[in-house]
Amino acid sequence: ERYAGISTPCLRQVHELTFGEPLEGLVTTYCCAHMLVHRDRILARSPQFWQDTLALVHEAPHARPPADGSSSAPICSIGKKPCYVMEYMWHIMFGEPAFLPKREDDRRLPVFLQWEG
């Protein structure tokens, strides 16, 4: 199932924490963080990137209250949910554009993966 394009304050913060740059436009993705990835795509990022991403998933700094001691709520009021990081960012991490085409329109995919079920 393909999610509608989104860009929330939380997603923008997680994107900036992950990639060190602002999110431009919307992100679309498919349900869940299940993927097949070629080794070359993994190795295209530094080991430090993957260590930082692991820390982001485990420590969830995006879900903490502001460090300035203010009583305001965190931008991401989602708790420690690694799915929010991985489900919306995995394809970007592996070199795909933020806005994915529908599977049925993506001719790069094998036919059996173009089915939207």
Short mmCIF file of N, CA and C in Angstrom, two decimals:
data_model
loop_
_atom_site.label_atom_id
_atom_site.label_comp_id
_atom_site.label_asym_id
_atom_site.label_seq_id
_atom_site.Cartn_x
_atom_site.Cartn_y
_atom_site.Cartn_z
N GLU A 1 0.84 -1.17 0.00
CA GLU A 1 0.00 0.00 0.00
C GLU A 1 0.89 1.23 0.00
N ARG A 2 0.62 2.13 -0.90
CA ARG A 2 1.41 3.37 -0.99
C ARG A 2 0.73 4.45 -0.17
N TYR A 3 1.52 5.09 0.68
CA TYR A 3 1.00 6.19 1.50
C TYR A 3 0.92 7.46 0.66
N ALA A 4 0.01 8.32 1.05
CA ALA A 4 -0.09 9.63 0.41
C ALA A 4 1.15 10.45 0.74
N GLY A 5 1.48 11.42 -0.09
CA GLY A 5 2.62 12.28 0.16
C GLY A 5 2.40 13.11 1.42
N ILE A 6 3.41 13.15 2.28
CA ILE A 6 3.29 13.93 3.52
C ILE A 6 4.57 14.74 3.75
N SER A 7 4.43 15.72 4.61
CA SER A 7 5.56 16.49 5.11
C SER A 7 5.11 17.14 6.40
N THR A 8 5.32 16.46 7.51
CA THR A 8 4.93 16.98 8.81
C THR A 8 6.15 17.63 9.48
N PRO A 9 5.94 18.47 10.49
CA PRO A 9 7.09 19.02 11.22
C PRO A 9 7.99 17.92 11.78
N CYS A 10 7.37 16.84 12.26
CA CYS A 10 8.14 15.73 12.80
C CYS A 10 8.97 15.05 11.72
N LEU A 11 8.36 14.77 10.59
CA LEU A 11 9.08 14.12 9.49
C LEU A 11 10.22 15.01 8.99
N ARG A 12 9.97 16.30 8.92
CA ARG A 12 11.03 17.22 8.49
C ARG A 12 12.20 17.21 9.48
N GLN A 13 11.89 17.15 10.78
CA GLN A 13 12.96 17.09 11.78
C GLN A 13 13.74 15.79 11.67
N VAL A 14 13.05 14.67 11.54
CA VAL A 14 13.72 13.37 11.41
C VAL A 14 14.58 13.34 10.15
N HIS A 15 14.07 13.89 9.06
CA HIS A 15 14.84 13.95 7.81
C HIS A 15 16.13 14.75 8.03
N GLU A 16 16.01 15.89 8.67
CA GLU A 16 17.20 16.72 8.89
C GLU A 16 18.19 16.02 9.83
N LEU A 17 17.70 15.34 10.85
CA LEU A 17 18.58 14.58 11.74
C LEU A 17 19.28 13.45 10.98
N THR A 18 18.58 12.82 10.07
CA THR A 18 19.12 11.69 9.34
C THR A 18 20.10 12.11 8.25
N PHE A 19 19.72 13.10 7.46
CA PHE A 19 20.51 13.45 6.27
C PHE A 19 21.28 14.76 6.39
N GLY A 20 21.04 15.52 7.47
CA GLY A 20 21.77 16.77 7.66
C GLY A 20 21.34 17.87 6.70
N GLU A 21 20.15 17.74 6.14
CA GLU A 21 19.64 18.75 5.22
C GLU A 21 18.12 18.78 5.31
N PRO A 22 17.51 19.91 4.95
CA PRO A 22 16.05 20.00 5.05
C PRO A 22 15.35 19.10 4.03
N LEU A 23 14.17 18.68 4.38
CA LEU A 23 13.32 17.92 3.47
C LEU A 23 12.67 18.89 2.51
N GLU A 24 12.84 18.63 1.24
CA GLU A 24 12.21 19.46 0.20
C GLU A 24 11.00 18.71 -0.34
N GLY A 25 9.84 19.28 -0.23
CA GLY A 25 8.64 18.66 -0.79
C GLY A 25 8.07 17.56 0.09
N LEU A 26 7.35 16.67 -0.55
CA LEU A 26 6.65 15.60 0.15
C LEU A 26 7.42 14.29 0.06
N VAL A 27 7.09 13.39 0.98
CA VAL A 27 7.64 12.03 0.98
C VAL A 27 6.48 11.07 0.76
N THR A 28 6.68 10.12 -0.14
CA THR A 28 5.74 9.01 -0.27
C THR A 28 6.53 7.73 -0.03
N THR A 29 5.86 6.75 0.49
CA THR A 29 6.51 5.48 0.74
C THR A 29 5.44 4.40 0.72
N TYR A 30 5.89 3.18 0.90
CA TYR A 30 4.98 2.05 0.97
C TYR A 30 4.92 1.55 2.39
N CYS A 31 3.82 0.97 2.73
CA CYS A 31 3.60 0.47 4.08
C CYS A 31 4.75 -0.42 4.54
N CYS A 32 5.18 -0.12 5.71
CA CYS A 32 6.13 -0.96 6.45
C CYS A 32 7.56 -0.79 5.92
N ALA A 33 8.50 -1.17 6.73
CA ALA A 33 9.91 -1.00 6.35
C ALA A 33 10.49 -2.33 5.89
N HIS A 34 9.77 -3.00 5.00
CA HIS A 34 10.27 -4.24 4.41
C HIS A 34 10.88 -3.88 3.07
N MET A 35 12.07 -4.37 2.82
CA MET A 35 12.75 -3.96 1.60
C MET A 35 13.74 -5.00 1.11
N LEU A 36 14.03 -4.92 -0.16
CA LEU A 36 15.14 -5.64 -0.76
C LEU A 36 16.10 -4.56 -1.23
N VAL A 37 17.35 -4.69 -0.83
CA VAL A 37 18.32 -3.65 -1.16
C VAL A 37 19.62 -4.30 -1.63
N HIS A 38 20.13 -3.82 -2.74
CA HIS A 38 21.40 -4.31 -3.25
C HIS A 38 22.53 -3.82 -2.35
N ARG A 39 23.50 -4.64 -2.16
CA ARG A 39 24.65 -4.32 -1.31
C ARG A 39 25.30 -2.98 -1.69
N ASP A 40 25.36 -2.68 -2.97
CA ASP A 40 25.97 -1.42 -3.42
C ASP A 40 25.25 -0.21 -2.85
N ARG A 41 23.94 -0.31 -2.69
CA ARG A 41 23.16 0.80 -2.12
C ARG A 41 23.50 1.00 -0.65
N ILE A 42 23.73 -0.09 0.05
CA ILE A 42 24.10 0.00 1.47
C ILE A 42 25.49 0.61 1.59
N LEU A 43 26.41 0.12 0.78
CA LEU A 43 27.80 0.59 0.85
C LEU A 43 27.98 2.01 0.31
N ALA A 44 26.97 2.55 -0.36
CA ALA A 44 27.06 3.93 -0.86
C ALA A 44 27.05 4.94 0.28
N ARG A 45 26.58 4.54 1.44
CA ARG A 45 26.60 5.39 2.64
C ARG A 45 27.74 4.95 3.55
N SER A 46 28.26 5.87 4.30
CA SER A 46 29.37 5.57 5.20
C SER A 46 28.91 4.73 6.39
N PRO A 47 29.84 3.99 6.99
CA PRO A 47 29.49 3.28 8.23
C PRO A 47 28.97 4.25 9.30
N GLN A 48 29.51 5.45 9.33
CA GLN A 48 29.06 6.43 10.32
C GLN A 48 27.59 6.80 10.11
N PHE A 49 27.18 6.92 8.84
CA PHE A 49 25.77 7.20 8.56
C PHE A 49 24.89 6.12 9.17
N TRP A 50 25.26 4.85 8.99
CA TRP A 50 24.43 3.76 9.51
C TRP A 50 24.48 3.72 11.03
N GLN A 51 25.61 4.04 11.64
CA GLN A 51 25.69 4.11 13.10
C GLN A 51 24.80 5.23 13.63
N ASP A 52 24.85 6.39 12.96
CA ASP A 52 24.01 7.52 13.36
C ASP A 52 22.53 7.19 13.21
N THR A 53 22.19 6.47 12.13
CA THR A 53 20.80 6.08 11.91
C THR A 53 20.34 5.10 12.98
N LEU A 54 21.18 4.16 13.33
CA LEU A 54 20.85 3.21 14.39
C LEU A 54 20.62 3.96 15.71
N ALA A 55 21.47 4.92 16.01
CA ALA A 55 21.29 5.72 17.23
C ALA A 55 19.98 6.51 17.17
N LEU A 56 19.66 7.04 16.00
CA LEU A 56 18.42 7.79 15.84
C LEU A 56 17.21 6.89 16.12
N VAL A 57 17.26 5.68 15.63
CA VAL A 57 16.15 4.74 15.85
C VAL A 57 16.07 4.34 17.33
N HIS A 58 17.21 4.03 17.95
CA HIS A 58 17.21 3.56 19.34
C HIS A 58 16.99 4.66 20.36
N GLU A 59 17.56 5.84 20.12
CA GLU A 59 17.51 6.90 21.13
C GLU A 59 16.36 7.88 20.91
N ALA A 60 15.82 7.94 19.71
CA ALA A 60 14.68 8.78 19.36
C ALA A 60 14.81 10.22 19.85
N PRO A 61 15.90 10.93 19.48
CA PRO A 61 16.04 12.32 19.93
C PRO A 61 14.92 13.22 19.41
N HIS A 62 14.31 12.83 18.32
CA HIS A 62 13.21 13.60 17.75
C HIS A 62 11.95 13.56 18.62
N ALA A 63 11.90 12.63 19.56
CA ALA A 63 10.72 12.49 20.42
C ALA A 63 10.96 13.02 21.83
N ARG A 64 12.11 13.66 22.05
CA ARG A 64 12.41 14.22 23.37
C ARG A 64 11.93 15.67 23.48
N PRO A 65 11.64 16.10 24.71
CA PRO A 65 11.32 17.53 24.91
C PRO A 65 12.52 18.39 24.51
N PRO A 66 12.30 19.65 24.18
CA PRO A 66 13.40 20.53 23.80
C PRO A 66 14.49 20.61 24.87
N ALA A 67 15.73 20.71 24.43
CA ALA A 67 16.88 20.74 25.35
C ALA A 67 16.99 22.06 26.11
N ASP A 68 16.26 23.08 25.68
CA ASP A 68 16.37 24.38 26.33
C ASP A 68 15.64 24.45 27.67
N GLY A 69 15.05 23.34 28.10
CA GLY A 69 14.38 23.29 29.39
C GLY A 69 12.96 23.82 29.37
N SER A 70 12.49 24.25 28.22
CA SER A 70 11.12 24.75 28.14
C SER A 70 10.15 23.60 28.36
N SER A 71 8.96 23.96 28.70
CA SER A 71 7.96 22.92 29.00
C SER A 71 7.19 22.50 27.76
N SER A 72 7.59 22.99 26.60
CA SER A 72 6.86 22.63 25.39
C SER A 72 7.10 21.16 25.03
N ALA A 73 6.13 20.62 24.35
CA ALA A 73 6.21 19.22 23.92
C ALA A 73 7.21 19.09 22.78
N PRO A 74 7.77 17.90 22.59
CA PRO A 74 8.65 17.69 21.44
C PRO A 74 7.88 17.87 20.13
N ILE A 75 8.62 18.19 19.08
CA ILE A 75 7.98 18.32 17.76
C ILE A 75 7.34 16.99 17.37
N CYS A 76 8.02 15.91 17.69
CA CYS A 76 7.50 14.57 17.37
C CYS A 76 6.90 13.96 18.62
N SER A 77 5.63 13.98 18.72
CA SER A 77 4.95 13.37 19.87
C SER A 77 4.55 11.94 19.54
N ILE A 78 5.53 11.18 19.09
CA ILE A 78 5.26 9.82 18.64
C ILE A 78 5.90 8.76 19.53
N GLY A 79 6.63 9.20 20.54
CA GLY A 79 7.34 8.25 21.39
C GLY A 79 8.50 7.63 20.63
N LYS A 80 9.01 6.55 21.18
CA LYS A 80 10.14 5.86 20.55
C LYS A 80 9.60 4.85 19.54
N LYS A 81 9.26 5.34 18.39
CA LYS A 81 8.72 4.47 17.34
C LYS A 81 9.67 4.47 16.16
N PRO A 82 10.54 3.46 16.09
CA PRO A 82 11.49 3.43 14.98
C PRO A 82 10.82 3.34 13.62
N CYS A 83 9.58 2.86 13.59
CA CYS A 83 8.90 2.76 12.30
C CYS A 83 8.78 4.13 11.65
N TYR A 84 8.65 5.18 12.45
CA TYR A 84 8.49 6.51 11.86
C TYR A 84 9.75 6.92 11.11
N VAL A 85 10.89 6.52 11.62
CA VAL A 85 12.14 6.82 10.93
C VAL A 85 12.27 5.93 9.71
N MET A 86 12.19 4.64 9.90
CA MET A 86 12.47 3.71 8.81
C MET A 86 11.37 3.65 7.76
N GLU A 87 10.14 3.64 8.17
CA GLU A 87 9.06 3.49 7.21
C GLU A 87 9.00 4.63 6.21
N TYR A 88 9.30 5.83 6.65
CA TYR A 88 9.23 6.98 5.76
C TYR A 88 10.57 7.36 5.13
N MET A 89 11.66 6.77 5.59
CA MET A 89 12.97 7.21 5.12
C MET A 89 13.80 6.14 4.42
N TRP A 90 13.41 4.87 4.52
CA TRP A 90 14.29 3.81 4.01
C TRP A 90 14.65 3.99 2.56
N HIS A 91 13.71 4.35 1.73
CA HIS A 91 14.01 4.46 0.30
C HIS A 91 14.96 5.62 0.02
N ILE A 92 14.88 6.68 0.80
CA ILE A 92 15.80 7.81 0.63
C ILE A 92 17.20 7.38 1.08
N MET A 93 17.27 6.63 2.16
CA MET A 93 18.56 6.15 2.66
C MET A 93 19.31 5.33 1.62
N PHE A 94 18.54 4.64 0.78
CA PHE A 94 19.15 3.77 -0.23
C PHE A 94 19.19 4.41 -1.61
N GLY A 95 19.06 5.73 -1.67
CA GLY A 95 19.31 6.46 -2.91
C GLY A 95 18.12 6.73 -3.80
N GLU A 96 16.93 6.44 -3.33
CA GLU A 96 15.73 6.71 -4.12
C GLU A 96 15.23 8.13 -3.83
N PRO A 97 14.44 8.70 -4.74
CA PRO A 97 13.88 10.02 -4.48
C PRO A 97 12.86 9.95 -3.34
N ALA A 98 12.62 11.07 -2.69
CA ALA A 98 11.67 11.11 -1.58
C ALA A 98 10.25 10.77 -2.04
N PHE A 99 9.89 11.21 -3.23
CA PHE A 99 8.54 10.97 -3.75
C PHE A 99 8.58 9.79 -4.72
N LEU A 100 8.12 8.64 -4.24
CA LEU A 100 8.15 7.42 -5.05
C LEU A 100 6.96 7.35 -6.00
N PRO A 101 7.16 6.82 -7.20
CA PRO A 101 6.02 6.61 -8.09
C PRO A 101 5.20 5.43 -7.57
N LYS A 102 3.98 5.31 -8.06
CA LYS A 102 3.20 4.13 -7.75
C LYS A 102 3.92 2.93 -8.32
N ARG A 103 3.85 1.81 -7.64
CA ARG A 103 4.54 0.60 -8.12
C ARG A 103 4.12 0.22 -9.53
N GLU A 104 2.83 0.35 -9.79
CA GLU A 104 2.32 -0.03 -11.12
C GLU A 104 2.89 0.85 -12.23
N ASP A 105 3.39 2.03 -11.87
CA ASP A 105 3.98 2.95 -12.85
C ASP A 105 5.50 2.90 -12.87
N ASP A 106 6.10 2.15 -11.97
CA ASP A 106 7.56 2.13 -11.83
C ASP A 106 8.12 0.97 -12.65
N ARG A 107 8.54 1.25 -13.87
CA ARG A 107 9.02 0.22 -14.79
C ARG A 107 10.40 -0.33 -14.41
N ARG A 108 11.03 0.27 -13.40
CA ARG A 108 12.30 -0.28 -12.92
C ARG A 108 12.09 -1.56 -12.12
N LEU A 109 10.88 -1.74 -11.61
CA LEU A 109 10.56 -2.90 -10.79
C LEU A 109 10.23 -4.11 -11.64
N PRO A 110 10.58 -5.30 -11.15
CA PRO A 110 10.12 -6.51 -11.84
C PRO A 110 8.58 -6.53 -11.82
N VAL A 111 7.99 -7.18 -12.79
CA VAL A 111 6.53 -7.19 -12.92
C VAL A 111 5.85 -7.65 -11.62
N PHE A 112 6.38 -8.67 -10.97
CA PHE A 112 5.73 -9.19 -9.77
C PHE A 112 5.72 -8.19 -8.62
N LEU A 113 6.59 -7.18 -8.65
CA LEU A 113 6.60 -6.15 -7.61
C LEU A 113 5.79 -4.91 -8.00
N GLN A 114 5.31 -4.87 -9.22
CA GLN A 114 4.49 -3.74 -9.66
C GLN A 114 3.06 -3.85 -9.19
N TRP A 115 2.67 -5.00 -8.72
CA TRP A 115 1.30 -5.20 -8.25
C TRP A 115 1.10 -4.49 -6.93
N GLU A 116 0.05 -3.71 -6.84
CA GLU A 116 -0.29 -2.97 -5.63
C GLU A 116 -1.41 -3.72 -4.94
N GLY A 117 -1.09 -4.51 -3.91
CA GLY A 117 -2.12 -5.34 -3.30
C GLY A 117 -2.65 -4.90 -2.01
#
